[in-house]
C-alpha cells in the first residue's frame, strides 16, 4: 500500500512539474499540450454567451486523455462527440428503466425524451464523419439540432407539469452538443 501512495505522490509531483513547464513546452512543441486545451476552453467559453463555462469545457474534455494530445479544435470536437454519445447512450438506458414504472403523464414525457436521445445517437455517426471530412457546417448543424432536441425533452416535463427526471442528463447533453458545435465553429 505504501508503494501505491508513494507512486501517487510521485505522479502528482510529475503533473505539477508538467503544469509549470506547459507554457514553455507549448512554445517548443506546438499546440499539442494541456495549454492548448485550456486556451481552447477559454475561447469557447468566451464565445458561448454563458452557455459553456471554461470549467465545464476543461472538466469534460480532460476526462478523456485524448484531449491532452489534441492539436486542433476538431481533435477536441471528436472527444466532445464521444462524450455526448456516451451521455446519450446512458440516458437512453435510464429512460428505458424509468418507463417501466411511470405514470401516464410521466410516460409521455419520457417517450418524447427517448425519441430525442435516439435522434441524438442516430446523428452521432454522421457528425463524426462530417468532422473527419472537414464538413464542419453540416456537423455544427446536426449538433445544434441535437442540443435543441434535448432542450425540448427537458421543457416537456415543465409543460406537462411533471417532475423532471432527466435534468442533469439533459443539461450535460445540451452543453456537450453546444461545446462540440462551438469547437467546430473555431475550426471553421
Coordinates of C-alpha atoms in Angstrom, one line a residue:
X1 CA 0.0 0.0 0.0
X2 CA 2.9 2.4 0.8
X3 CA 4.2 1.8 -2.7
X4 CA 1.0 2.9 -4.4
X5 CA 0.7 6.0 -2.2
X6 CA 4.3 7.0 -3.0
X7 CA 3.6 6.3 -6.7
X8 CA 0.6 8.7 -6.3
X9 CA 2.8 11.4 -4.8
X10 CA 5.4 11.0 -7.5
X11 CA 2.7 11.2 -10.2
X12 CA 1.2 14.3 -8.5
X13 CA 4.7 15.9 -8.5
X14 CA 5.2 15.0 -12.1
X15 CA 1.9 16.6 -13.0
X16 CA 2.8 19.7 -11.1
X17 CA 6.2 19.9 -12.9
X18 CA 4.4 19.4 -16.3
X19 CA 1.9 22.2 -15.5
X20 CA 4.8 24.5 -14.6
X21 CA 6.6 23.7 -17.8
X22 CA 3.5 23.6 -20.1
X23 CA 3.7 27.2 -21.3
X24 CA 7.4 26.7 -22.3
X25 CA 6.7 23.3 -23.8
X26 CA 3.8 24.7 -25.8
X27 CA 6.1 27.2 -27.5
X28 CA 8.6 24.5 -28.4
X29 CA 6.3 21.5 -29.3
X30 CA 3.4 23.4 -30.9
X31 CA -0.2 23.4 -29.8
X32 CA -0.4 19.8 -28.6
X33 CA -0.4 20.3 -24.8
X34 CA -2.7 20.9 -21.8
X35 CA -2.2 24.6 -22.5
X36 CA -3.9 24.2 -25.9
X37 CA -6.9 22.6 -24.1
X38 CA -7.1 25.4 -21.6
X39 CA -6.8 28.1 -24.2
X40 CA -9.4 26.4 -26.4
X41 CA -11.8 26.1 -23.5
X42 CA -11.3 29.8 -22.5
X43 CA -12.0 30.8 -26.1
X44 CA -15.1 28.6 -26.4
X45 CA -16.5 29.8 -23.1
X46 CA -16.0 33.4 -24.2
X47 CA -17.9 32.8 -27.4
X48 CA -20.7 30.8 -25.8
X49 CA -22.8 33.6 -24.4
X50 CA -22.7 32.0 -21.0
X51 CA -23.9 28.5 -22.1
X52 CA -20.4 26.9 -21.7
X53 CA -18.0 27.7 -18.9
X54 CA -14.3 27.2 -19.2
X55 CA -14.5 24.8 -16.2
X56 CA -17.2 22.7 -17.8
X57 CA -15.2 22.5 -21.1
X58 CA -12.0 21.7 -19.3
X59 CA -13.5 19.2 -16.9
X60 CA -15.5 17.4 -19.6
X61 CA -12.8 17.2 -22.2
X62 CA -10.0 16.4 -19.8
X63 CA -12.0 13.4 -18.6
X64 CA -10.8 11.8 -21.9
X65 CA -7.0 11.6 -22.2
X66 CA -7.1 12.2 -25.9
X67 CA -7.8 15.9 -25.2
X68 CA -4.4 16.4 -23.7
X69 CA -2.8 15.4 -27.1
X70 CA -5.2 17.5 -29.2
X71 CA -3.6 19.8 -31.7
X72 CA -6.7 21.3 -33.2
X73 CA -10.3 22.2 -32.3
X74 CA -11.5 19.3 -34.4
X75 CA -9.5 16.9 -32.3
X76 CA -11.3 18.3 -29.2
X77 CA -14.6 18.1 -31.1
X78 CA -14.2 14.4 -31.6
X79 CA -13.7 14.0 -27.8
X80 CA -16.9 16.1 -27.2
X81 CA -18.8 14.0 -29.7
X82 CA -17.7 10.8 -27.9
X83 CA -18.7 12.2 -24.6
X84 CA -22.1 13.2 -26.0
X85 CA -22.6 9.7 -27.4
X86 CA -21.8 8.2 -24.0
X87 CA -24.2 10.6 -22.3
X88 CA -27.0 9.9 -24.8
X89 CA -26.4 6.1 -24.5
X90 CA -26.6 6.1 -20.7
X91 CA -29.5 8.5 -20.6
X92 CA -31.5 6.4 -23.1
X93 CA -30.9 3.4 -20.9
X94 CA -32.0 5.3 -17.8
X95 CA -35.2 6.3 -19.7
X96 CA -35.9 2.6 -20.6
X97 CA -35.7 1.8 -16.8
X98 CA -37.9 4.8 -15.8
X99 CA -40.6 3.9 -18.3
X100 CA -41.2 0.6 -16.5
X101 CA -43.0 2.3 -13.6
X102 CA -44.0 5.6 -15.0
X103 CA -47.4 7.2 -14.7
X104 CA -49.2 8.1 -17.9
X105 CA -48.1 11.8 -17.9
X106 CA -44.5 10.9 -17.0
X107 CA -44.5 8.1 -19.6
X108 CA -45.4 10.6 -22.3
X109 CA -42.6 12.9 -21.3
X110 CA -40.1 10.0 -21.1
X111 CA -41.2 8.6 -24.5
X112 CA -40.6 12.1 -26.0
X113 CA -37.2 12.1 -24.4
X114 CA -36.5 8.6 -25.6
X115 CA -37.1 9.7 -29.2
X116 CA -34.9 12.8 -28.7
X117 CA -32.0 10.7 -27.4
X118 CA -32.5 8.1 -30.1
X119 CA -32.2 11.0 -32.6
X120 CA -29.0 12.3 -30.9
X121 CA -27.5 8.8 -31.1
X122 CA -28.5 8.4 -34.7
X123 CA -26.9 11.7 -35.7
X124 CA -23.6 11.0 -34.0
X125 CA -22.1 8.8 -36.7
X126 CA -22.8 11.4 -39.3
X127 CA -21.5 14.2 -37.1
X128 CA -18.3 12.2 -36.6
X129 CA -17.8 11.6 -40.3
X130 CA -18.6 15.2 -41.2
X131 CA -15.9 16.4 -38.8
X132 CA -13.4 13.9 -40.2
X133 CA -14.2 15.0 -43.7
X134 CA -13.9 18.7 -42.8
X135 CA -17.6 19.3 -43.4
X136 CA -17.9 21.5 -40.3
X137 CA -21.1 23.4 -41.2
X138 CA -23.0 20.1 -41.6
X139 CA -21.6 18.8 -38.3
X140 CA -22.4 22.0 -36.5
X141 CA -26.0 22.0 -37.8
X142 CA -26.5 18.4 -36.6
X143 CA -25.0 19.2 -33.2
X144 CA -27.3 22.2 -32.8
X145 CA -30.2 20.1 -33.7
X146 CA -29.2 17.5 -31.0
X147 CA -28.9 20.3 -28.5
X148 CA -32.4 21.6 -29.4
X149 CA -33.9 18.1 -29.2
X150 CA -32.5 17.6 -25.7
X151 CA -33.7 21.0 -24.6
X152 CA -37.3 20.1 -25.8
X153 CA -37.0 16.9 -23.8
X154 CA -36.4 18.9 -20.6
X155 CA -39.0 21.5 -21.5
X156 CA -41.6 18.8 -22.0
X157 CA -41.6 18.0 -18.3
X158 CA -42.4 21.5 -17.3
X159 CA -45.1 21.9 -19.9
X160 CA -46.8 18.7 -18.7
X161 CA -46.4 19.7 -15.0
X162 CA -44.4 16.5 -14.4
X163 CA -41.4 16.3 -12.1
X164 CA -38.3 16.4 -14.4
X165 CA -36.4 13.2 -14.1
X166 CA -33.5 13.9 -16.5
X167 CA -32.4 17.4 -15.7
X168 CA -28.7 16.6 -15.1
X169 CA -28.5 14.3 -18.1
X170 CA -30.3 16.8 -20.3
X171 CA -28.1 19.7 -19.1
X172 CA -25.0 17.7 -19.8
X173 CA -26.1 16.5 -23.3
X174 CA -27.2 20.0 -24.2
X175 CA -23.9 21.6 -23.1
X176 CA -21.8 18.8 -24.7
X177 CA -23.6 19.3 -28.1
X178 CA -23.1 23.1 -27.8
X179 CA -19.5 22.6 -26.8
X180 CA -18.8 20.4 -29.8
X181 CA -20.5 22.9 -32.1
X182 CA -18.6 25.8 -30.7
X183 CA -15.3 24.0 -31.0
X184 CA -16.1 23.4 -34.7
X185 CA -17.0 27.0 -35.1
X186 CA -13.5 27.9 -34.0
X187 CA -12.1 25.4 -36.6
X188 CA -14.3 26.7 -39.4

